[in-house]
Structures are given as C-alpha cells and as structure tokens.
PDB file of C-alpha atoms in Angstrom:
ATOM      1  CA  ASP A   1     -56.293 -41.395 -10.255  1.00 63.00           C
ATOM      2  CA  ALA A   2     -53.066 -41.055 -11.737  1.00 60.00           C
ATOM      3  CA  MET A   3     -52.993 -38.826 -14.418  1.00 92.00           C
ATOM      4  CA  VAL A   4     -51.098 -35.959 -16.295  1.00 96.00           C
ATOM      5  CA  ILE A   5     -52.235 -32.448 -15.429  1.00 96.00           C
ATOM      6  CA  GLN A   6     -51.701 -29.600 -17.547  1.00 96.00           C
ATOM      7  CA  ASN A   7     -52.117 -25.755 -16.411  1.00 96.00           C
ATOM      8  CA  PRO A   8     -53.370 -23.442 -17.514  1.00 96.00           C
ATOM      9  CA  ARG A   9     -55.940 -25.092 -19.992  1.00 94.00           C
ATOM     10  CA  TYR A  10     -56.224 -21.801 -21.886  1.00 96.00           C
ATOM     11  CA  GLN A  11     -53.894 -19.161 -22.000  1.00 96.00           C
ATOM     12  CA  VAL A  12     -53.894 -15.908 -24.049  1.00 96.00           C
ATOM     13  CA  THR A  13     -50.794 -13.754 -24.367  1.00 95.00           C
ATOM     14  CA  GLN A  14     -49.574 -10.696 -26.172  1.00 96.00           C
ATOM     15  CA  PHE A  15     -46.955 -10.788 -28.714  1.00 95.00           C
ATOM     16  CA  GLY A  16     -43.385 -11.058 -26.849  1.00 95.00           C
ATOM     17  CA  LYS A  17     -44.678 -11.630 -23.509  1.00 97.00           C
ATOM     18  CA  PRO A  18     -43.286 -14.740 -21.855  1.00 96.00           C
ATOM     19  CA  VAL A  19     -45.452 -17.677 -20.971  1.00 97.00           C
ATOM     20  CA  THR A  20     -45.036 -20.642 -18.829  1.00 98.00           C
ATOM     21  CA  LEU A  21     -46.982 -23.812 -19.280  1.00 98.00           C
ATOM     22  CA  SER A  22     -46.971 -26.342 -16.494  1.00 98.00           C
ATOM     23  CA  CYS A  23     -47.321 -30.319 -16.489  1.00 98.00           C
ATOM     24  CA  SER A  24     -47.346 -32.434 -13.560  1.00 97.00           C
ATOM     25  CA  GLN A  25     -47.882 -36.329 -13.195  1.00 97.00           C
ATOM     26  CA  THR A  26     -48.630 -38.619 -10.565  1.00 95.00           C
ATOM     27  CA  LEU A  27     -47.369 -41.812 -12.469  1.00 92.00           C
ATOM     28  CA  ASN A  28     -43.951 -41.573 -11.457  1.00 91.00           C
ATOM     29  CA  HIS A  29     -42.753 -42.110 -15.091  1.00 91.00           C
ATOM     30  CA  ASN A  30     -39.278 -41.298 -16.023  1.00 90.00           C
ATOM     31  CA  VAL A  31     -39.679 -39.736 -19.521  1.00 91.00           C
ATOM     32  CA  MET A  32     -41.855 -36.616 -20.017  1.00 94.00           C
ATOM     33  CA  TYR A  33     -42.580 -34.964 -23.195  1.00 94.00           C
ATOM     34  CA  TRP A  34     -43.951 -31.478 -24.641  1.00 96.00           C
ATOM     35  CA  TYR A  35     -45.414 -31.674 -28.085  1.00 96.00           C
ATOM     36  CA  GLN A  36     -46.935 -28.673 -29.897  1.00 96.00           C
ATOM     37  CA  GLN A  37     -50.252 -29.145 -32.259  1.00 93.00           C
ATOM     38  CA  LYS A  38     -51.036 -26.606 -34.562  1.00 92.00           C
ATOM     39  CA  SER A  39     -54.404 -26.562 -36.230  1.00 85.00           C
ATOM     40  CA  SER A  40     -55.087 -29.560 -38.486  1.00 79.00           C
ATOM     41  CA  GLN A  41     -51.344 -30.517 -38.188  1.00 85.00           C
ATOM     42  CA  ALA A  42     -49.573 -33.239 -36.547  1.00 88.00           C
ATOM     43  CA  GLN A  43     -48.305 -33.116 -33.131  1.00 91.00           C
ATOM     44  CA  LYS A  44     -44.617 -32.150 -33.121  1.00 92.00           C
ATOM     45  CA  LEU A  45     -42.108 -33.178 -30.476  1.00 92.00           C
ATOM     46  CA  LEU A  46     -40.497 -30.105 -29.132  1.00 95.00           C
ATOM     47  CA  PHE A  47     -38.319 -31.794 -26.458  1.00 92.00           C
ATOM     48  CA  HIS A  48     -38.201 -34.400 -23.846  1.00 92.00           C
ATOM     49  CA  TYR A  49     -36.797 -35.242 -20.464  1.00 93.00           C
ATOM     50  CA  TYR A  50     -35.330 -38.761 -19.549  1.00 89.00           C
ATOM     51  CA  ASP A  51     -35.126 -38.360 -15.812  1.00 91.00           C
ATOM     52  CA  LYS A  52     -33.142 -35.280 -15.591  1.00 92.00           C
ATOM     53  CA  ASP A  53     -31.501 -35.720 -19.212  1.00 91.00           C
ATOM     54  CA  PHE A  54     -32.904 -32.985 -21.776  1.00 92.00           C
ATOM     55  CA  ASN A  55     -33.294 -33.994 -25.135  1.00 90.00           C
ATOM     56  CA  ASN A  56     -34.042 -31.079 -27.600  1.00 91.00           C
ATOM     57  CA  GLU A  57     -35.248 -31.862 -31.004  1.00 90.00           C
ATOM     58  CA  ALA A  58     -33.106 -30.437 -33.786  1.00 87.00           C
ATOM     59  CA  ASP A  59     -35.743 -28.170 -35.231  1.00 90.00           C
ATOM     60  CA  THR A  60     -37.263 -26.818 -31.790  1.00 94.00           C
ATOM     61  CA  PRO A  61     -36.589 -22.989 -31.891  1.00 93.00           C
ATOM     62  CA  ASP A  62     -34.505 -21.586 -29.205  1.00 93.00           C
ATOM     63  CA  ASN A  63     -37.403 -19.540 -28.081  1.00 94.00           C
ATOM     64  CA  PHE A  64     -38.887 -22.718 -26.294  1.00 97.00           C
ATOM     65  CA  GLN A  65     -37.244 -23.839 -23.333  1.00 96.00           C
ATOM     66  CA  SER A  66     -38.072 -26.548 -20.648  1.00 96.00           C
ATOM     67  CA  ARG A  67     -37.470 -27.287 -17.149  1.00 96.00           C
ATOM     68  CA  ARG A  68     -37.773 -30.182 -14.849  1.00 97.00           C
ATOM     69  CA  PRO A  69     -37.121 -29.451 -11.526  1.00 96.00           C
ATOM     70  CA  ASN A  70     -38.340 -32.927 -10.061  1.00 95.00           C
ATOM     71  CA  THR A  71     -39.694 -36.349 -11.345  1.00 94.00           C
ATOM     72  CA  SER A  72     -43.517 -34.938 -11.031  1.00 96.00           C
ATOM     73  CA  PHE A  73     -42.923 -31.594 -12.866  1.00 97.00           C
ATOM     74  CA  CYS A  74     -42.005 -30.269 -16.125  1.00 97.00           C
ATOM     75  CA  PHE A  75     -42.294 -26.725 -17.418  1.00 97.00           C
ATOM     76  CA  LEU A  76     -42.359 -25.127 -20.846  1.00 98.00           C
ATOM     77  CA  ASP A  77     -41.247 -21.560 -21.263  1.00 97.00           C
ATOM     78  CA  ILE A  78     -41.844 -19.425 -24.369  1.00 97.00           C
ATOM     79  CA  ARG A  79     -39.682 -16.393 -23.795  1.00 96.00           C
ATOM     80  CA  SER A  80     -40.861 -14.504 -26.609  1.00 95.00           C
ATOM     81  CA  PRO A  81     -44.083 -15.797 -28.161  1.00 96.00           C
ATOM     82  CA  GLY A  82     -44.876 -14.977 -31.660  1.00 95.00           C
ATOM     83  CA  LEU A  83     -47.921 -15.119 -33.478  1.00 95.00           C
ATOM     84  CA  GLY A  84     -46.921 -18.564 -35.026  1.00 95.00           C
ATOM     85  CA  ASP A  85     -46.585 -20.162 -31.626  1.00 96.00           C
ATOM     86  CA  THR A  86     -50.496 -20.015 -31.319  1.00 97.00           C
ATOM     87  CA  ALA A  87     -51.028 -23.807 -30.833  1.00 96.00           C
ATOM     88  CA  MET A  88     -52.175 -26.582 -28.597  1.00 95.00           C
ATOM     89  CA  TYR A  89     -49.347 -27.708 -26.312  1.00 97.00           C
ATOM     90  CA  LEU A  90     -49.432 -31.417 -24.959  1.00 96.00           C
ATOM     91  CA  CYS A  91     -47.562 -32.831 -22.133  1.00 97.00           C
ATOM     92  CA  ALA A  92     -47.173 -36.753 -21.982  1.00 95.00           C
ATOM     93  CA  THR A  93     -45.170 -39.118 -19.789  1.00 94.00           C
ATOM     94  CA  SER A  94     -44.144 -42.827 -20.360  1.00 90.00           C
ATOM     95  CA  ARG A  95     -42.248 -45.333 -18.203  1.00 86.00           C
ATOM     96  CA  ASP A  96     -38.609 -46.160 -18.705  1.00 78.00           C
ATOM     97  CA  PRO A  97     -38.446 -47.356 -22.283  1.00 71.00           C
ATOM     98  CA  ARG A  98     -36.498 -50.402 -21.074  1.00 69.00           C
ATOM     99  CA  GLU A  99     -39.448 -51.917 -19.509  1.00 70.00           C
ATOM    100  CA  THR A 100     -41.946 -53.992 -21.422  1.00 60.00           C
ATOM    101  CA  GLY A 101     -44.832 -51.881 -22.682  1.00 60.00           C
ATOM    102  CA  ALA A 102     -42.839 -48.704 -22.314  1.00 60.00           C
ATOM    103  CA  ASN A 103     -43.822 -47.590 -25.714  1.00 71.00           C
ATOM    104  CA  VAL A 104     -47.175 -46.010 -24.467  1.00 83.00           C
ATOM    105  CA  LEU A 105     -47.520 -42.368 -23.637  1.00 89.00           C
ATOM    106  CA  THR A 106     -49.920 -40.887 -21.312  1.00 92.00           C
ATOM    107  CA  PHE A 107     -51.053 -37.442 -22.525  1.00 94.00           C
ATOM    108  CA  GLY A 108     -52.317 -34.584 -20.446  1.00 95.00           C
ATOM    109  CA  ALA A 109     -55.475 -32.450 -21.676  1.00 92.00           C
ATOM    110  CA  GLY A 110     -53.320 -29.742 -23.355  1.00 94.00           C
ATOM    111  CA  SER A 111     -52.760 -26.123 -22.769  1.00 96.00           C
ATOM    112  CA  ARG A 112     -54.300 -24.105 -25.692  1.00 96.00           C
ATOM    113  CA  LEU A 113     -51.964 -20.752 -26.255  1.00 97.00           C
ATOM    114  CA  THR A 114     -53.327 -17.983 -28.222  1.00 97.00           C
ATOM    115  CA  VAL A 115     -50.816 -15.286 -29.059  1.00 96.00           C
ATOM    116  CA  LEU A 116     -52.362 -12.059 -30.066  1.00 95.00           C
TER     117      LEU A 116
ATOM    118  CA  ALA B   1     -36.809 -38.586 -41.823  1.00 69.00           C
ATOM    119  CA  GLN B   2     -39.627 -40.745 -40.741  1.00 74.00           C
ATOM    120  CA  SER B   3     -43.115 -39.587 -41.286  1.00 87.00           C
ATOM    121  CA  VAL B   4     -46.598 -40.724 -40.840  1.00 93.00           C
ATOM    122  CA  SER B   5     -49.516 -40.075 -43.647  1.00 94.00           C
ATOM    123  CA  GLN B   6     -53.073 -40.103 -42.976  1.00 95.00           C
ATOM    124  CA  HIS B   7     -55.111 -40.050 -46.124  1.00 86.00           C
ATOM    125  CA  ASN B   8     -58.225 -38.390 -44.964  1.00 87.00           C
ATOM    126  CA  HIS B   9     -58.587 -35.329 -43.131  1.00 90.00           C
ATOM    127  CA  HIS B  10     -62.227 -35.363 -42.608  1.00 95.00           C
ATOM    128  CA  VAL B  11     -64.650 -38.317 -42.745  1.00 96.00           C
ATOM    129  CA  ILE B  12     -68.509 -38.220 -42.337  1.00 97.00           C
ATOM    130  CA  LEU B  13     -70.355 -41.414 -41.669  1.00 97.00           C
ATOM    131  CA  SER B  14     -73.780 -42.406 -40.572  1.00 97.00           C
ATOM    132  CA  GLU B  15     -74.392 -44.682 -37.687  1.00 96.00           C
ATOM    133  CA  ALA B  16     -73.863 -48.285 -38.661  1.00 96.00           C
ATOM    134  CA  ALA B  17     -71.512 -47.569 -41.409  1.00 97.00           C
ATOM    135  CA  SER B  18     -68.171 -49.214 -41.746  1.00 97.00           C
ATOM    136  CA  LEU B  19     -65.211 -47.300 -41.219  1.00 97.00           C
ATOM    137  CA  GLU B  20     -61.696 -47.669 -42.466  1.00 97.00           C
ATOM    138  CA  LEU B  21     -58.885 -44.829 -41.805  1.00 97.00           C
ATOM    139  CA  GLY B  22     -55.816 -45.042 -43.755  1.00 96.00           C
ATOM    140  CA  CYS B  23     -52.462 -44.635 -42.343  1.00 96.00           C
ATOM    141  CA  ASN B  24     -49.065 -45.101 -44.122  1.00 96.00           C
ATOM    142  CA  TYR B  25     -45.420 -44.448 -42.628  1.00 93.00           C
ATOM    143  CA  SER B  26     -42.296 -44.123 -44.146  1.00 89.00           C
ATOM    144  CA  TYR B  27     -39.470 -46.137 -42.232  1.00 80.00           C
ATOM    145  CA  GLY B  28     -38.124 -49.483 -43.430  1.00 74.00           C
ATOM    146  CA  GLY B  29     -37.010 -50.877 -40.027  1.00 78.00           C
ATOM    147  CA  THR B  30     -38.777 -52.178 -37.097  1.00 80.00           C
ATOM    148  CA  VAL B  31     -41.654 -50.035 -35.772  1.00 85.00           C
ATOM    149  CA  ASN B  32     -44.348 -49.699 -33.229  1.00 88.00           C
ATOM    150  CA  LEU B  33     -47.390 -48.600 -34.404  1.00 92.00           C
ATOM    151  CA  PHE B  34     -50.215 -46.783 -32.668  1.00 94.00           C
ATOM    152  CA  TRP B  35     -53.685 -45.426 -33.068  1.00 96.00           C
ATOM    153  CA  TYR B  36     -54.803 -42.676 -30.578  1.00 95.00           C
ATOM    154  CA  VAL B  37     -58.226 -41.056 -30.190  1.00 95.00           C
ATOM    155  CA  GLN B  38     -59.167 -37.653 -29.053  1.00 93.00           C
ATOM    156  CA  TYR B  39     -62.927 -37.372 -28.117  1.00 93.00           C
ATOM    157  CA  PRO B  40     -64.426 -33.582 -28.112  1.00 90.00           C
ATOM    158  CA  GLY B  41     -63.071 -31.958 -25.074  1.00 85.00           C
ATOM    159  CA  GLN B  42     -60.856 -34.884 -23.991  1.00 88.00           C
ATOM    160  CA  HIS B  43     -57.286 -35.600 -23.973  1.00 87.00           C
ATOM    161  CA  LEU B  44     -55.617 -38.049 -26.428  1.00 91.00           C
ATOM    162  CA  GLN B  45     -56.029 -41.671 -25.338  1.00 92.00           C
ATOM    163  CA  LEU B  46     -54.650 -44.913 -26.882  1.00 93.00           C
ATOM    164  CA  LEU B  47     -56.979 -46.917 -29.015  1.00 95.00           C
ATOM    165  CA  LEU B  48     -54.604 -49.858 -29.911  1.00 94.00           C
ATOM    166  CA  LYS B  49     -50.858 -50.433 -30.461  1.00 92.00           C
ATOM    167  CA  TYR B  50     -48.793 -52.825 -32.558  1.00 92.00           C
ATOM    168  CA  PHE B  51     -45.593 -54.122 -31.529  1.00 87.00           C
ATOM    169  CA  SER B  52     -45.287 -57.607 -32.670  1.00 86.00           C
ATOM    170  CA  GLY B  53     -46.913 -60.672 -33.522  1.00 90.00           C
ATOM    171  CA  ASP B  54     -50.352 -61.019 -35.065  1.00 93.00           C
ATOM    172  CA  PRO B  55     -50.596 -58.125 -37.532  1.00 94.00           C
ATOM    173  CA  LEU B  56     -54.365 -57.818 -36.973  1.00 96.00           C
ATOM    174  CA  VAL B  57     -54.675 -55.959 -33.685  1.00 96.00           C
ATOM    175  CA  LYS B  58     -57.807 -55.591 -31.451  1.00 95.00           C
ATOM    176  CA  GLY B  59     -58.383 -52.215 -29.627  1.00 93.00           C
ATOM    177  CA  ILE B  60     -61.001 -50.955 -27.435  1.00 91.00           C
ATOM    178  CA  LYS B  61     -64.422 -50.108 -28.426  1.00 93.00           C
ATOM    179  CA  GLY B  62     -64.534 -52.440 -31.135  1.00 95.00           C
ATOM    180  CA  PHE B  63     -61.787 -50.968 -33.386  1.00 97.00           C
ATOM    181  CA  GLU B  64     -58.966 -52.967 -34.981  1.00 97.00           C
ATOM    182  CA  ALA B  65     -55.991 -52.221 -37.126  1.00 97.00           C
ATOM    183  CA  GLU B  66     -53.995 -54.438 -39.551  1.00 96.00           C
ATOM    184  CA  PHE B  67     -50.464 -53.851 -39.898  1.00 95.00           C
ATOM    185  CA  ILE B  68     -49.279 -54.693 -43.529  1.00 95.00           C
ATOM    186  CA  LYS B  69     -45.633 -54.443 -43.651  1.00 91.00           C
ATOM    187  CA  SER B  70     -45.023 -54.685 -47.458  1.00 92.00           C
ATOM    188  CA  LYS B  71     -47.528 -51.552 -47.690  1.00 94.00           C
ATOM    189  CA  PHE B  72     -46.001 -49.862 -44.669  1.00 94.00           C
ATOM    190  CA  SER B  73     -49.679 -49.306 -43.693  1.00 96.00           C
ATOM    191  CA  PHE B  74     -51.761 -49.577 -40.320  1.00 97.00           C
ATOM    192  CA  ASN B  75     -55.205 -48.750 -41.316  1.00 97.00           C
ATOM    193  CA  LEU B  76     -57.766 -48.652 -38.574  1.00 97.00           C
ATOM    194  CA  ARG B  77     -61.216 -50.317 -39.188  1.00 97.00           C
ATOM    195  CA  LYS B  78     -64.470 -50.821 -37.484  1.00 97.00           C
ATOM    196  CA  PRO B  79     -67.289 -52.517 -38.811  1.00 97.00           C
ATOM    197  CA  SER B  80     -70.230 -50.597 -37.568  1.00 97.00           C
ATOM    198  CA  VAL B  81     -69.534 -47.010 -36.395  1.00 97.00           C
ATOM    199  CA  GLN B  82     -71.653 -45.237 -33.393  1.00 97.00           C
ATOM    200  CA  TRP B  83     -72.332 -41.841 -32.693  1.00 96.00           C
ATOM    201  CA  SER B  84     -69.995 -41.727 -29.747  1.00 96.00           C
ATOM    202  CA  ASP B  85     -66.973 -42.577 -32.137  1.00 97.00           C
ATOM    203  CA  THR B  86     -67.378 -38.746 -33.367  1.00 97.00           C
ATOM    204  CA  ALA B  87     -63.667 -37.717 -32.488  1.00 96.00           C
ATOM    205  CA  GLU B  88     -60.217 -36.924 -34.005  1.00 95.00           C
ATOM    206  CA  TYR B  89     -58.117 -40.053 -34.551  1.00 97.00           C
ATOM    207  CA  PHE B  90     -54.366 -40.035 -34.699  1.00 96.00           C
ATOM    208  CA  CYS B  91     -51.950 -42.499 -36.246  1.00 96.00           C
ATOM    209  CA  ALA B  92     -48.271 -42.801 -34.859  1.00 94.00           C
ATOM    210  CA  VAL B  93     -45.176 -44.515 -35.437  1.00 91.00           C
ATOM    211  CA  ASN B  94     -42.446 -45.188 -32.613  1.00 84.00           C
ATOM    212  CA  ALA B  95     -39.350 -44.038 -34.135  1.00 68.00           C
ATOM    213  CA  PRO B  96     -36.200 -45.924 -33.332  1.00 57.00           C
ATOM    214  CA  GLY B  97     -33.425 -44.793 -31.177  1.00 58.00           C
ATOM    215  CA  GLY B  98     -35.293 -45.040 -27.791  1.00 58.00           C
ATOM    216  CA  TYR B  99     -37.371 -42.440 -25.730  1.00 61.00           C
ATOM    217  CA  ASN B 100     -40.641 -43.672 -27.179  1.00 65.00           C
ATOM    218  CA  LYS B 101     -40.313 -40.767 -29.823  1.00 78.00           C
ATOM    219  CA  LEU B 102     -43.617 -40.767 -31.330  1.00 85.00           C
ATOM    220  CA  ILE B 103     -44.226 -39.555 -34.632  1.00 88.00           C
ATOM    221  CA  PHE B 104     -47.909 -38.468 -35.416  1.00 92.00           C
ATOM    222  CA  GLY B 105     -49.878 -38.226 -38.441  1.00 94.00           C
ATOM    223  CA  ALA B 106     -51.916 -35.126 -38.925  1.00 92.00           C
ATOM    224  CA  GLY B 107     -55.182 -36.888 -37.720  1.00 94.00           C
ATOM    225  CA  THR B 108     -58.615 -37.728 -39.213  1.00 96.00           C
ATOM    226  CA  ARG B 109     -61.683 -35.969 -37.949  1.00 95.00           C
ATOM    227  CA  LEU B 110     -64.433 -38.439 -37.906  1.00 97.00           C
ATOM    228  CA  ALA B 111     -68.233 -37.127 -37.525  1.00 97.00           C
ATOM    229  CA  VAL B 112     -70.894 -39.793 -37.195  1.00 97.00           C
ATOM    230  CA  HIS B 113     -74.369 -38.591 -37.647  1.00 95.00           C
ATOM    231  CA  PRO B 114     -77.291 -40.483 -35.851  1.00 89.00           C
TER     232      PRO B 114
END
C-alpha cells in the first residue's frame, strides 16, 4: 500500500548528540512536511518542501535542518538536541496544492524522540 | 496569527452517549477545516473535511461536523459513541497562502467506557 513511512519509530539520544529522522513516501506527492508535537500540545509545523523548494517556518530553531534528496525521501536533522526537543516528529505529504482536493495531508506514524 | 482552539482536552463518555467536541479558529478569510483522528498506536488519519458548500459535513464512522462561519466554529459530533472511538481528535485549519499549511488545535483525548 502507498504510505508514508518514518524511521526510527523511537529514538533516544543524549543532550547535544546529533539525530537524523527519516521519512519516505510512495505516494509521489510533491509536498512533504515536518511537524513537531509535544505532549498535550498542537502539532507545530517546522518546515516543508514543495518539490525541492524548502520553506522554513519563521520560528523554527536553527538547530533543525532538513534535506530532501529526491521526491520520495525527506530527512529531519537535529544538530544539537536539547531536552526541550523531546517530542513526536511527524512527517506528512500532500499532492500539488493546485490540484483539486490537494488540501489533504497523509501522515506517517511519527518518530518519538527522547533527549536525555 | 491564525490559531485553533479545542475546548476540551479530555472527555470521558460511556458507550451510546452523544459526543460534541468544540473547535474554534481565528481567521476571518476563507478557510478549509479538518478533523483528524489518532487511534492508540496509529498515525493521524483524516476524519472529515470542509472546503465549501453544505456546512454540515459527514465523515467516516458516523462522525459529522458543522461549520458555523459566524461563530468561527467547526464542532465535531457523533450521536452515539462506541468504545472503538477512543482516540485523540485534532481540529485543523488550512492557513491561506498555499502549500496546504495546516494549523492544528491541541487535541481532545476521548475515552469511551463500555
């Protein structure tokens, strides 16, 4: 089945030790998003790619970077994780927003990151 | 800035009870509205959406939501809940400016007891 797959599902890291989370999709969607969800809070958009066009949210810390080497893959790099970065990280995709019904996101299962 | 407010963080119901989860958003222009659901151990899934037309939207599993523009609300309802409806429910609004940027509410955790 076409889907959005995130790896790893669970990651524990030490304060300051870089982490990379991956997301792959078989939907051939143009747009890929990374959201951060902390406990009892709303999902917060970090950035998104429209094809290779990277769009960073104004309040996303510099500590967070992203790469999209091709249509299928997108990575979230956290260069020096802090305790406050403990959260669920959600990847999502959508079709070209110019298409009808493009306002629907397909989410992965998430990567739960714990920073000790 | 746009925001989405969900009034209840936790709701506990017995089976067959009626459900209404509140959602209000702050944006005066044209919006698209969504309810997503996350069942235990599963990923976020679309429950229903409103783009235009009939403000009463039917979704999967007997859920519906009503868009009331004058109240900036998009409340989720179900006449009779089941134990399998236990999940976290997120209201979201599509912000203008393209790229399908969704702004989420903080979620409502629903527990349905048999």
